[in-house]
mmCIF file of N, CA, C and O in Angstrom:
data_model
loop_
_atom_site.group_PDB
_atom_site.id
_atom_site.type_symbol
_atom_site.label_atom_id
_atom_site.label_comp_id
_atom_site.label_asym_id
_atom_site.label_seq_id
_atom_site.Cartn_x
_atom_site.Cartn_y
_atom_site.Cartn_z
ATOM 1 N N MET E 21 89.814 104.425 67.652
ATOM 2 C CA MET E 21 90.184 103.531 68.738
ATOM 3 C C MET E 21 91.455 104.014 69.460
ATOM 4 O O MET E 21 91.537 103.940 70.668
ATOM 5 N N MET E 22 92.434 104.499 68.704
ATOM 6 C CA MET E 22 93.660 104.992 69.326
ATOM 7 C C MET E 22 93.392 106.217 70.194
ATOM 8 O O MET E 22 94.036 106.392 71.229
ATOM 9 N N THR E 23 92.422 107.036 69.784
ATOM 10 C CA THR E 23 92.074 108.213 70.586
ATOM 11 C C THR E 23 91.505 107.787 71.923
ATOM 12 O O THR E 23 91.833 108.373 72.956
ATOM 13 N N VAL E 24 90.663 106.748 71.934
ATOM 14 C CA VAL E 24 90.095 106.244 73.185
ATOM 15 C C VAL E 24 91.192 105.654 74.062
ATOM 16 O O VAL E 24 91.243 105.923 75.272
ATOM 17 N N LEU E 25 92.080 104.874 73.471
ATOM 18 C CA LEU E 25 93.185 104.300 74.253
ATOM 19 C C LEU E 25 94.074 105.388 74.842
ATOM 20 O O LEU E 25 94.491 105.294 76.002
ATOM 21 N N ARG E 26 94.353 106.421 74.047
ATOM 22 C CA ARG E 26 95.153 107.544 74.554
ATOM 23 C C ARG E 26 94.433 108.224 75.718
ATOM 24 O O ARG E 26 95.036 108.527 76.757
ATOM 25 N N SER E 27 93.144 108.460 75.550
ATOM 26 C CA SER E 27 92.361 109.123 76.585
ATOM 27 C C SER E 27 92.332 108.305 77.875
ATOM 28 O O SER E 27 92.537 108.834 78.967
ATOM 29 N N VAL E 28 92.087 107.006 77.753
ATOM 30 C CA VAL E 28 92.062 106.133 78.933
ATOM 31 C C VAL E 28 93.425 106.123 79.619
ATOM 32 O O VAL E 28 93.513 106.215 80.853
ATOM 33 N N SER E 29 94.493 106.057 78.825
ATOM 34 C CA SER E 29 95.847 106.088 79.404
ATOM 35 C C SER E 29 96.089 107.387 80.166
ATOM 36 O O SER E 29 96.685 107.383 81.253
ATOM 37 N N LEU E 30 95.630 108.492 79.606
ATOM 38 C CA LEU E 30 95.798 109.781 80.290
ATOM 39 C C LEU E 30 94.978 109.837 81.572
ATOM 40 O O LEU E 30 95.428 110.394 82.578
ATOM 41 N N PHE E 31 93.781 109.256 81.566
ATOM 42 C CA PHE E 31 92.993 109.215 82.795
ATOM 43 C C PHE E 31 93.708 108.391 83.867
ATOM 44 O O PHE E 31 93.724 108.766 85.042
ATOM 45 N N VAL E 32 94.296 107.276 83.484
ATOM 46 C CA VAL E 32 95.030 106.446 84.454
ATOM 47 C C VAL E 32 96.237 107.210 84.994
ATOM 48 O O VAL E 32 96.480 107.231 86.210
ATOM 49 N N LEU E 33 96.975 107.865 84.114
ATOM 50 C CA LEU E 33 98.133 108.654 84.551
ATOM 51 C C LEU E 33 97.704 109.783 85.482
ATOM 52 O O LEU E 33 98.344 110.030 86.519
ATOM 53 N N ALA E 34 96.610 110.449 85.153
ATOM 54 C CA ALA E 34 96.093 111.518 86.014
ATOM 55 C C ALA E 34 95.721 110.972 87.386
ATOM 56 O O ALA E 34 96.003 111.596 88.411
ATOM 57 N N ALA E 35 95.093 109.803 87.404
ATOM 58 C CA ALA E 35 94.687 109.204 88.678
ATOM 59 C C ALA E 35 95.903 108.865 89.534
ATOM 60 O O ALA E 35 95.922 109.130 90.742
ATOM 61 N N VAL E 36 96.933 108.303 88.924
ATOM 62 C CA VAL E 36 98.149 107.973 89.679
ATOM 63 C C VAL E 36 98.770 109.244 90.251
ATOM 64 O O VAL E 36 99.167 109.276 91.420
ATOM 65 N N ALA E 37 98.818 110.300 89.436
ATOM 66 C CA ALA E 37 99.418 111.549 89.913
ATOM 67 C C ALA E 37 98.593 112.171 91.037
ATOM 68 O O ALA E 37 99.147 112.558 92.078
ATOM 69 N N GLU E 38 97.271 112.273 90.843
ATOM 70 C CA GLU E 38 96.462 112.946 91.861
ATOM 71 C C GLU E 38 96.287 112.104 93.120
ATOM 72 O O GLU E 38 96.498 112.587 94.230
ATOM 73 N N ILE E 39 95.906 110.866 92.942
ATOM 74 C CA ILE E 39 95.683 110.008 94.116
ATOM 75 C C ILE E 39 97.010 109.754 94.827
ATOM 76 O O ILE E 39 97.097 109.817 96.052
ATOM 77 N N GLY E 40 98.055 109.504 94.040
ATOM 78 C CA GLY E 40 99.378 109.299 94.637
ATOM 79 C C GLY E 40 99.866 110.534 95.366
ATOM 80 O O GLY E 40 100.430 110.443 96.457
ATOM 81 N N GLY E 41 99.644 111.701 94.775
ATOM 82 C CA GLY E 41 100.048 112.942 95.427
ATOM 83 C C GLY E 41 99.318 113.163 96.738
ATOM 84 O O GLY E 41 99.926 113.514 97.757
ATOM 85 N N ALA E 42 98.013 112.952 96.710
ATOM 86 C CA ALA E 42 97.230 113.113 97.938
ATOM 87 C C ALA E 42 97.663 112.094 98.990
ATOM 88 O O ALA E 42 97.761 112.411 100.184
ATOM 89 N N TRP E 43 97.948 110.865 98.556
ATOM 90 C CA TRP E 43 98.396 109.823 99.477
ATOM 91 C C TRP E 43 99.739 110.190 100.098
ATOM 92 O O TRP E 43 99.947 110.002 101.301
ATOM 93 N N LEU E 44 100.647 110.736 99.291
ATOM 94 C CA LEU E 44 101.948 111.148 99.824
ATOM 95 C C LEU E 44 101.812 112.265 100.860
ATOM 96 O O LEU E 44 102.475 112.234 101.906
ATOM 97 N N VAL E 45 100.955 113.238 100.589
ATOM 98 C CA VAL E 45 100.710 114.305 101.571
ATOM 99 C C VAL E 45 100.111 113.701 102.842
ATOM 100 O O VAL E 45 100.516 114.037 103.957
ATOM 101 N N TRP E 46 99.150 112.809 102.682
ATOM 102 C CA TRP E 46 98.528 112.120 103.822
ATOM 103 C C TRP E 46 99.590 111.407 104.650
ATOM 104 O O TRP E 46 99.622 111.522 105.877
ATOM 105 N N GLN E 47 100.471 110.662 103.975
ATOM 106 C CA GLN E 47 101.527 109.935 104.678
ATOM 107 C C GLN E 47 102.467 110.905 105.404
ATOM 108 O O GLN E 47 102.864 110.647 106.537
ATOM 109 N N GLY E 48 102.794 111.998 104.731
ATOM 110 C CA GLY E 48 103.698 112.971 105.343
ATOM 111 C C GLY E 48 103.128 113.601 106.588
ATOM 112 O O GLY E 48 103.835 113.767 107.594
ATOM 113 N N LEU E 49 101.841 113.940 106.546
ATOM 114 C CA LEU E 49 101.211 114.621 107.686
ATOM 115 C C LEU E 49 100.633 113.641 108.706
ATOM 116 O O LEU E 49 101.000 113.679 109.878
ATOM 117 N N ARG E 50 99.737 112.799 108.268
ATOM 118 C CA ARG E 50 99.006 111.939 109.210
ATOM 119 C C ARG E 50 99.835 110.787 109.743
ATOM 120 O O ARG E 50 99.605 110.319 110.848
ATOM 121 N N GLU E 51 100.766 110.312 108.929
ATOM 122 C CA GLU E 51 101.613 109.189 109.356
ATOM 123 C C GLU E 51 103.000 109.661 109.778
ATOM 124 O O GLU E 51 103.892 108.841 109.995
ATOM 125 N N HIS E 52 103.179 110.985 109.843
ATOM 126 C CA HIS E 52 104.416 111.604 110.345
ATOM 127 C C HIS E 52 105.670 111.140 109.604
ATOM 128 O O HIS E 52 106.711 110.914 110.205
ATOM 129 N N ARG E 53 105.566 111.038 108.277
ATOM 130 C CA ARG E 53 106.724 110.616 107.485
ATOM 131 C C ARG E 53 107.599 111.782 107.055
ATOM 132 O O ARG E 53 108.690 111.571 106.541
ATOM 133 N N GLY E 54 107.100 113.001 107.212
ATOM 134 C CA GLY E 54 107.968 114.146 107.005
ATOM 135 C C GLY E 54 107.735 114.962 105.751
ATOM 136 O O GLY E 54 106.895 114.660 104.912
ATOM 137 N N LEU E 55 108.534 116.024 105.680
ATOM 138 C CA LEU E 55 108.383 117.022 104.623
ATOM 139 C C LEU E 55 108.728 116.508 103.228
ATOM 140 O O LEU E 55 108.162 116.984 102.241
ATOM 141 N N LEU E 56 109.643 115.558 103.117
ATOM 142 C CA LEU E 56 109.967 115.031 101.793
ATOM 143 C C LEU E 56 108.765 114.320 101.172
ATOM 144 O O LEU E 56 108.530 114.425 99.968
ATOM 145 N N TRP E 57 108.008 113.600 101.963
ATOM 146 C CA TRP E 57 106.798 112.942 101.474
ATOM 147 C C TRP E 57 105.778 113.997 101.031
ATOM 148 O O TRP E 57 105.150 113.862 99.983
ATOM 149 N N ILE E 58 105.644 115.029 101.832
ATOM 150 C CA ILE E 58 104.699 116.106 101.503
ATOM 151 C C ILE E 58 105.128 116.807 100.215
ATOM 152 O O ILE E 58 104.308 117.044 99.316
ATOM 153 N N ALA E 59 106.411 117.109 100.105
ATOM 154 C CA ALA E 59 106.911 117.776 98.901
ATOM 155 C C ALA E 59 106.693 116.910 97.657
ATOM 156 O O ALA E 59 106.280 117.417 96.596
ATOM 157 N N ALA E 60 106.957 115.626 97.769
ATOM 158 C CA ALA E 60 106.720 114.720 96.642
ATOM 159 C C ALA E 60 105.235 114.708 96.275
ATOM 160 O O ALA E 60 104.872 114.692 95.090
ATOM 161 N N GLY E 61 104.386 114.749 97.283
ATOM 162 C CA GLY E 61 102.950 114.790 97.032
ATOM 163 C C GLY E 61 102.524 116.054 96.311
ATOM 164 O O GLY E 61 101.715 116.014 95.381
ATOM 165 N N VAL E 62 103.077 117.179 96.727
ATOM 166 C CA VAL E 62 102.751 118.458 96.078
ATOM 167 C C VAL E 62 103.198 118.432 94.621
ATOM 168 O O VAL E 62 102.470 118.882 93.727
ATOM 169 N N LEU E 63 104.369 117.886 94.341
ATOM 170 C CA LEU E 63 104.847 117.783 92.961
ATOM 171 C C LEU E 63 103.937 116.876 92.129
ATOM 172 O O LEU E 63 103.620 117.191 90.976
ATOM 173 N N ALA E 64 103.531 115.753 92.702
ATOM 174 C CA ALA E 64 102.642 114.841 91.981
ATOM 175 C C ALA E 64 101.289 115.504 91.706
ATOM 176 O O ALA E 64 100.731 115.366 90.609
ATOM 177 N N LEU E 65 100.769 116.237 92.682
ATOM 178 C CA LEU E 65 99.504 116.939 92.472
ATOM 179 C C LEU E 65 99.638 117.996 91.378
ATOM 180 O O LEU E 65 98.714 118.189 90.570
ATOM 181 N N GLY E 66 100.773 118.659 91.334
ATOM 182 C CA GLY E 66 101.016 119.620 90.264
ATOM 183 C C GLY E 66 101.074 118.934 88.905
ATOM 184 O O GLY E 66 100.548 119.445 87.913
ATOM 185 N N ALA E 67 101.699 117.770 88.847
ATOM 186 C CA ALA E 67 101.772 117.013 87.595
ATOM 187 C C ALA E 67 100.377 116.624 87.112
ATOM 188 O O ALA E 67 100.093 116.676 85.909
ATOM 189 N N TYR E 68 99.512 116.269 88.029
ATOM 190 C CA TYR E 68 98.134 115.933 87.667
ATOM 191 C C TYR E 68 97.485 117.077 86.897
ATOM 192 O O TYR E 68 96.778 116.855 85.909
ATOM 193 N N GLY E 69 97.736 118.304 87.330
ATOM 194 C CA GLY E 69 97.136 119.457 86.671
ATOM 195 C C GLY E 69 97.524 119.567 85.196
ATOM 196 O O GLY E 69 96.752 120.070 84.388
ATOM 197 N N PHE E 70 98.693 119.090 84.861
ATOM 198 C CA PHE E 70 99.146 119.147 83.469
ATOM 199 C C PHE E 70 98.615 117.985 82.636
ATOM 200 O O PHE E 70 98.345 118.146 81.445
ATOM 201 N N VAL E 71 98.483 116.825 83.248
ATOM 202 C CA VAL E 71 98.089 115.633 82.490
ATOM 203 C C VAL E 71 96.737 115.822 81.801
ATOM 204 O O VAL E 71 96.578 115.460 80.632
ATOM 205 N N ALA E 72 95.782 116.416 82.485
ATOM 206 C CA ALA E 72 94.447 116.582 81.905
ATOM 207 C C ALA E 72 94.469 117.423 80.633
ATOM 208 O O ALA E 72 93.632 117.238 79.751
ATOM 209 N N THR E 73 95.430 118.310 80.512
ATOM 210 C CA THR E 73 95.482 119.173 79.329
ATOM 211 C C THR E 73 95.822 118.395 78.057
ATOM 212 O O THR E 73 95.627 118.912 76.957
ATOM 213 N N PHE E 74 96.314 117.185 78.191
ATOM 214 C CA PHE E 74 96.667 116.371 77.023
ATOM 215 C C PHE E 74 95.505 115.518 76.513
ATOM 216 O O PHE E 74 95.648 114.819 75.511
ATOM 217 N N GLN E 75 94.371 115.563 77.199
ATOM 218 C CA GLN E 75 93.200 114.826 76.721
ATOM 219 C C GLN E 75 92.807 115.352 75.341
ATOM 220 O O GLN E 75 92.857 116.553 75.090
ATOM 221 N N PRO E 76 92.380 114.466 74.444
ATOM 222 C CA PRO E 76 92.027 114.903 73.097
ATOM 223 C C PRO E 76 90.756 115.754 73.017
ATOM 224 O O PRO E 76 90.620 116.569 72.121
ATOM 225 N N ASP E 77 89.850 115.600 73.953
ATOM 226 C CA ASP E 77 88.619 116.404 73.949
ATOM 227 C C ASP E 77 88.958 117.823 74.407
ATOM 228 O O ASP E 77 89.670 118.005 75.389
ATOM 229 N N PRO E 78 88.438 118.848 73.740
ATOM 230 C CA PRO E 78 88.802 120.220 74.082
ATOM 231 C C PRO E 78 87.995 120.841 75.228
ATOM 232 O O PRO E 78 88.248 121.978 75.606
ATOM 233 N N ASN E 79 87.049 120.119 75.797
ATOM 234 C CA ASN E 79 86.130 120.685 76.788
ATOM 235 C C ASN E 79 86.581 120.397 78.211
ATOM 236 O O ASN E 79 86.482 119.265 78.692
ATOM 237 N N PHE E 80 87.055 121.437 78.889
ATOM 238 C CA PHE E 80 87.542 121.303 80.263
ATOM 239 C C PHE E 80 86.502 120.655 81.175
ATOM 240 O O PHE E 80 86.808 119.730 81.928
ATOM 241 N N GLY E 81 85.273 121.142 81.115
ATOM 242 C CA GLY E 81 84.228 120.614 81.995
ATOM 243 C C GLY E 81 83.985 119.134 81.785
ATOM 244 O O GLY E 81 83.804 118.380 82.742
ATOM 245 N N ARG E 82 83.973 118.712 80.537
ATOM 246 C CA ARG E 82 83.755 117.288 80.240
ATOM 247 C C ARG E 82 84.903 116.447 80.772
ATOM 248 O O ARG E 82 84.692 115.391 81.380
ATOM 249 N N ILE E 83 86.120 116.906 80.551
ATOM 250 C CA ILE E 83 87.298 116.146 81.003
ATOM 251 C C ILE E 83 87.284 115.990 82.522
ATOM 252 O O ILE E 83 87.457 114.892 83.050
ATOM 253 N N LEU E 84 87.056 117.091 83.236
ATOM 254 C CA LEU E 84 87.098 117.021 84.699
ATOM 255 C C LEU E 84 85.913 116.248 85.265
ATOM 256 O O LEU E 84 86.053 115.533 86.266
ATOM 257 N N ALA E 85 84.753 116.363 84.630
ATOM 258 C CA ALA E 85 83.590 115.594 85.089
ATOM 259 C C ALA E 85 83.846 114.100 84.924
ATOM 260 O O ALA E 85 83.602 113.312 85.845
ATOM 261 N N ALA E 86 84.355 113.726 83.758
ATOM 262 C CA ALA E 86 84.650 112.313 83.533
ATOM 263 C C ALA E 86 85.754 111.831 84.463
ATOM 264 O O ALA E 86 85.681 110.729 85.013
ATOM 265 N N TYR E 87 86.767 112.654 84.663
ATOM 266 C CA TYR E 87 87.861 112.253 85.540
ATOM 267 C C TYR E 87 87.354 111.964 86.959
ATOM 268 O O TYR E 87 87.903 111.110 87.655
ATOM 269 N N GLY E 88 86.295 112.658 87.368
ATOM 270 C CA GLY E 88 85.733 112.393 88.698
ATOM 271 C C GLY E 88 85.406 110.924 88.899
ATOM 272 O O GLY E 88 85.656 110.350 89.956
ATOM 273 N N GLY E 89 84.846 110.299 87.871
ATOM 274 C CA GLY E 89 84.530 108.873 87.960
ATOM 275 C C GLY E 89 85.769 108.013 88.025
ATOM 276 O O GLY E 89 85.831 107.012 88.754
ATOM 277 N N VAL E 90 86.793 108.395 87.263
ATOM 278 C CA VAL E 90 88.066 107.670 87.307
ATOM 279 C C VAL E 90 88.681 107.808 88.697
ATOM 280 O O VAL E 90 89.212 106.839 89.255
ATOM 281 N N PHE E 91 88.584 109.010 89.265
ATOM 282 C CA PHE E 91 89.129 109.259 90.598
ATOM 283 C C PHE E 91 88.455 108.362 91.647
ATOM 284 O O PHE E 91 89.127 107.794 92.512
ATOM 285 N N VAL E 92 87.148 108.223 91.571
ATOM 286 C CA VAL E 92 86.419 107.384 92.533
ATOM 287 C C VAL E 92 86.920 105.948 92.474
ATOM 288 O O VAL E 92 87.307 105.356 93.491
ATOM 289 N N ALA E 93 86.928 105.379 91.271
ATOM 290 C CA ALA E 93 87.359 103.983 91.126
ATOM 291 C C ALA E 93 88.846 103.842 91.455
ATOM 292 O O ALA E 93 89.252 102.881 92.138
ATOM 293 N N GLY E 94 89.647 104.791 91.008
ATOM 294 C CA GLY E 94 91.075 104.734 91.271
ATOM 295 C C GLY E 94 91.411 104.844 92.752
ATOM 296 O O GLY E 94 92.338 104.198 93.237
ATOM 297 N N SER E 95 90.666 105.657 93.460
ATOM 298 C CA SER E 95 90.908 105.810 94.906
ATOM 299 C C SER E 95 90.645 104.511 95.649
ATOM 300 O O SER E 95 91.405 104.127 96.550
ATOM 301 N N LEU E 96 89.581 103.826 95.270
ATOM 302 C CA LEU E 96 89.296 102.532 95.898
ATOM 303 C C LEU E 96 90.399 101.525 95.573
ATOM 304 O O LEU E 96 90.875 100.807 96.458
ATOM 305 N N ALA E 97 90.833 101.497 94.316
ATOM 306 C CA ALA E 97 91.901 100.573 93.921
ATOM 307 C C ALA E 97 93.202 100.895 94.657
ATOM 308 O O ALA E 97 93.906 99.983 95.111
ATOM 309 N N TRP E 98 93.512 102.190 94.778
ATOM 310 C CA TRP E 98 94.724 102.598 95.495
ATOM 311 C C TRP E 98 94.668 102.096 96.940
ATOM 312 O O TRP E 98 95.650 101.574 97.467
ATOM 313 N N GLY E 99 93.519 102.255 97.566
ATOM 314 C CA GLY E 99 93.362 101.802 98.944
ATOM 315 C C GLY E 99 93.570 100.307 99.095
ATOM 316 O O GLY E 99 94.155 99.840 100.074
ATOM 317 N N VAL E 100 93.091 99.539 98.117
ATOM 318 C CA VAL E 100 93.264 98.083 98.140
ATOM 319 C C VAL E 100 94.745 97.728 98.046
ATOM 320 O O VAL E 100 95.259 96.926 98.829
ATOM 321 N N VAL E 101 95.431 98.335 97.096
ATOM 322 C CA VAL E 101 96.823 97.976 96.813
ATOM 323 C C VAL E 101 97.776 98.466 97.909
ATOM 324 O O VAL E 101 98.659 97.733 98.337
ATOM 325 N N LEU E 102 97.583 99.692 98.391
ATOM 326 C CA LEU E 102 98.582 100.282 99.289
ATOM 327 C C LEU E 102 98.183 100.369 100.755
ATOM 328 O O LEU E 102 99.052 100.544 101.600
ATOM 329 N N ASP E 103 96.893 100.295 101.030
ATOM 330 C CA ASP E 103 96.475 100.457 102.426
ATOM 331 C C ASP E 103 95.712 99.266 102.996
ATOM 332 O O ASP E 103 95.222 99.331 104.116
ATOM 333 N N GLY E 104 95.584 98.207 102.224
ATOM 334 C CA GLY E 104 94.884 97.031 102.724
ATOM 335 C C GLY E 104 93.378 97.208 102.842
ATOM 336 O O GLY E 104 92.718 96.446 103.538
ATOM 337 N N PHE E 105 92.827 98.193 102.167
ATOM 338 C CA PHE E 105 91.381 98.444 102.187
ATOM 339 C C PHE E 105 90.660 97.297 101.489
ATOM 340 O O PHE E 105 91.108 96.805 100.463
ATOM 341 N N ARG E 106 89.551 96.880 102.050
ATOM 342 C CA ARG E 106 88.739 95.810 101.465
ATOM 343 C C ARG E 106 87.367 96.361 101.124
ATOM 344 O O ARG E 106 86.503 96.483 101.990
ATOM 345 N N PRO E 107 87.156 96.706 99.844
ATOM 346 C CA PRO E 107 85.848 97.253 99.455
ATOM 347 C C PRO E 107 84.750 96.213 99.598
ATOM 348 O O PRO E 107 84.993 95.016 99.484
ATOM 349 N N ASP E 108 83.540 96.704 99.850
ATOM 350 C CA ASP E 108 82.399 95.797 99.862
ATOM 351 C C ASP E 108 81.679 95.899 98.521
ATOM 352 O O ASP E 108 82.089 96.634 97.621
ATOM 353 N N ARG E 109 80.612 95.156 98.362
ATOM 354 C CA ARG E 109 79.915 95.117 97.082
ATOM 355 C C ARG E 109 79.373 96.480 96.686
ATOM 356 O O ARG E 109 79.263 96.793 95.512
ATOM 357 N N TRP E 110 79.051 97.320 97.668
ATOM 358 C CA TRP E 110 78.537 98.660 97.365
ATOM 359 C C TRP E 110 79.633 99.570 96.849
ATOM 360 O O TRP E 110 79.398 100.421 95.983
ATOM 361 N N ASP E 111 80.838 99.391 97.365
ATOM 362 C CA ASP E 111 81.979 100.129 96.826
ATOM 363 C C ASP E 111 82.200 99.750 95.359
ATOM 364 O O ASP E 111 82.391 100.621 94.502
ATOM 365 N N TYR E 112 82.186 98.449 95.082
ATOM 366 C CA TYR E 112 82.364 97.990 93.707
ATOM 367 C C TYR E 112 81.239 98.487 92.801
ATOM 368 O O TYR E 112 81.482 98.923 91.671
ATOM 369 N N ALA E 113 80.017 98.420 93.285
ATOM 370 C CA ALA E 113 78.876 98.889 92.491
ATOM 371 C C ALA E 113 79.006 100.388 92.200
ATOM 372 O O ALA E 113 78.804 100.829 91.063
ATOM 373 N N GLY E 114 79.338 101.157 93.211
ATOM 374 C CA GLY E 114 79.494 102.596 93.019
ATOM 375 C C GLY E 114 80.603 102.929 92.044
ATOM 376 O O GLY E 114 80.452 103.794 91.174
ATOM 377 N N ALA E 115 81.731 102.230 92.166
ATOM 378 C CA ALA E 115 82.846 102.464 91.241
ATOM 379 C C ALA E 115 82.448 102.097 89.817
ATOM 380 O O ALA E 115 82.772 102.814 88.864
ATOM 381 N N GLY E 116 81.713 101.001 89.666
ATOM 382 C CA GLY E 116 81.249 100.598 88.338
ATOM 383 C C GLY E 116 80.318 101.632 87.728
ATOM 384 O O GLY E 116 80.419 101.957 86.532
ATOM 385 N N ILE E 117 79.422 102.159 88.540
ATOM 386 C CA ILE E 117 78.509 103.204 88.065
ATOM 387 C C ILE E 117 79.310 104.430 87.629
ATOM 388 O O ILE E 117 79.034 105.038 86.585
ATOM 389 N N CYS E 118 80.299 104.800 88.428
ATOM 390 C CA CYS E 118 81.137 105.951 88.075
ATOM 391 C C CYS E 118 81.865 105.724 86.753
ATOM 392 O O CYS E 118 81.930 106.622 85.906
ATOM 393 N N LEU E 119 82.416 104.538 86.556
ATOM 394 C CA LEU E 119 83.134 104.258 85.316
ATOM 395 C C LEU E 119 82.186 104.197 84.121
ATOM 396 O O LEU E 119 82.559 104.601 83.007
ATOM 397 N N LEU E 120 80.978 103.729 84.347
ATOM 398 C CA LEU E 120 79.972 103.780 83.281
ATOM 399 C C LEU E 120 79.691 105.232 82.912
ATOM 400 O O LEU E 120 79.592 105.583 81.731
ATOM 401 N N GLY E 121 79.614 106.093 83.912
ATOM 402 C CA GLY E 121 79.434 107.518 83.667
ATOM 403 C C GLY E 121 80.584 108.108 82.860
ATOM 404 O O GLY E 121 80.368 108.925 81.960
ATOM 405 N N VAL E 122 81.799 107.693 83.172
ATOM 406 C CA VAL E 122 82.969 108.151 82.401
ATOM 407 C C VAL E 122 82.801 107.765 80.933
ATOM 408 O O VAL E 122 83.007 108.589 80.030
ATOM 409 N N ALA E 123 82.417 106.518 80.697
ATOM 410 C CA ALA E 123 82.252 106.046 79.317
ATOM 411 C C ALA E 123 81.183 106.850 78.582
ATOM 412 O O ALA E 123 81.381 107.226 77.419
ATOM 413 N N VAL E 124 80.080 107.132 79.241
ATOM 414 C CA VAL E 124 79.009 107.896 78.602
ATOM 415 C C VAL E 124 79.479 109.327 78.320
ATOM 416 O O VAL E 124 79.306 109.842 77.214
ATOM 417 N N ILE E 125 80.079 109.956 79.302
ATOM 418 C CA ILE E 125 80.502 111.353 79.136
ATOM 419 C C ILE E 125 81.569 111.491 78.058
ATOM 420 O O ILE E 125 81.506 112.387 77.208
ATOM 421 N N MET E 126 82.536 110.605 78.062
ATOM 422 C CA MET E 126 83.684 110.787 77.172
ATOM 423 C C MET E 126 83.539 110.137 75.807
ATOM 424 O O MET E 126 84.026 110.662 74.815
ATOM 425 N N TYR E 127 82.897 108.980 75.754
ATOM 426 C CA TYR E 127 83.017 108.170 74.543
ATOM 427 C C TYR E 127 81.688 107.905 73.833
ATOM 428 O O TYR E 127 81.672 107.176 72.845
ATOM 429 N N ALA E 128 80.608 108.512 74.297
ATOM 430 C CA ALA E 128 79.333 108.370 73.592
ATOM 431 C C ALA E 128 79.428 109.064 72.237
ATOM 432 O O ALA E 128 80.092 110.102 72.100
ATOM 433 N N PRO E 129 78.793 108.484 71.224
ATOM 434 C CA PRO E 129 78.828 109.147 69.911
ATOM 435 C C PRO E 129 78.118 110.487 69.965
ATOM 436 O O PRO E 129 77.057 110.631 70.571
ATOM 437 N N ARG E 130 78.719 111.469 69.356
ATOM 438 C CA ARG E 130 78.144 112.820 69.317
ATOM 439 C C ARG E 130 78.020 113.242 67.871
ATOM 440 O O ARG E 130 78.875 112.937 67.051
ATOM 441 N N GLY E 131 76.961 113.986 67.595
ATOM 442 C CA GLY E 131 76.707 114.413 66.206
ATOM 443 C C GLY E 131 77.324 115.657 65.781
ATOM 444 O O GLY E 131 78.239 116.261 65.993
#
């Protein structure tokens, strides 16, 4: 159980680093907030690259595939919290499907 909690925590941290980094770059360029925002975004994106290496599963492909589902759901949540995005039922359904995929890929019993 602690391994699953650690893994989920790392996925959340990775999502904050990657989505936050991309958002900071977006703000710096598209919203004309400047180079400091872009630089902070680049640093956050770099941090994301390290976070995945702490996952307990040793398989790079599995970790990144599962993280894709976390990224989808996390991106929608980020948009709600910081950009006023209002997902529709299809957004919620898609995010749920992605998170179900994460659970199957990462936490299904293996022999």
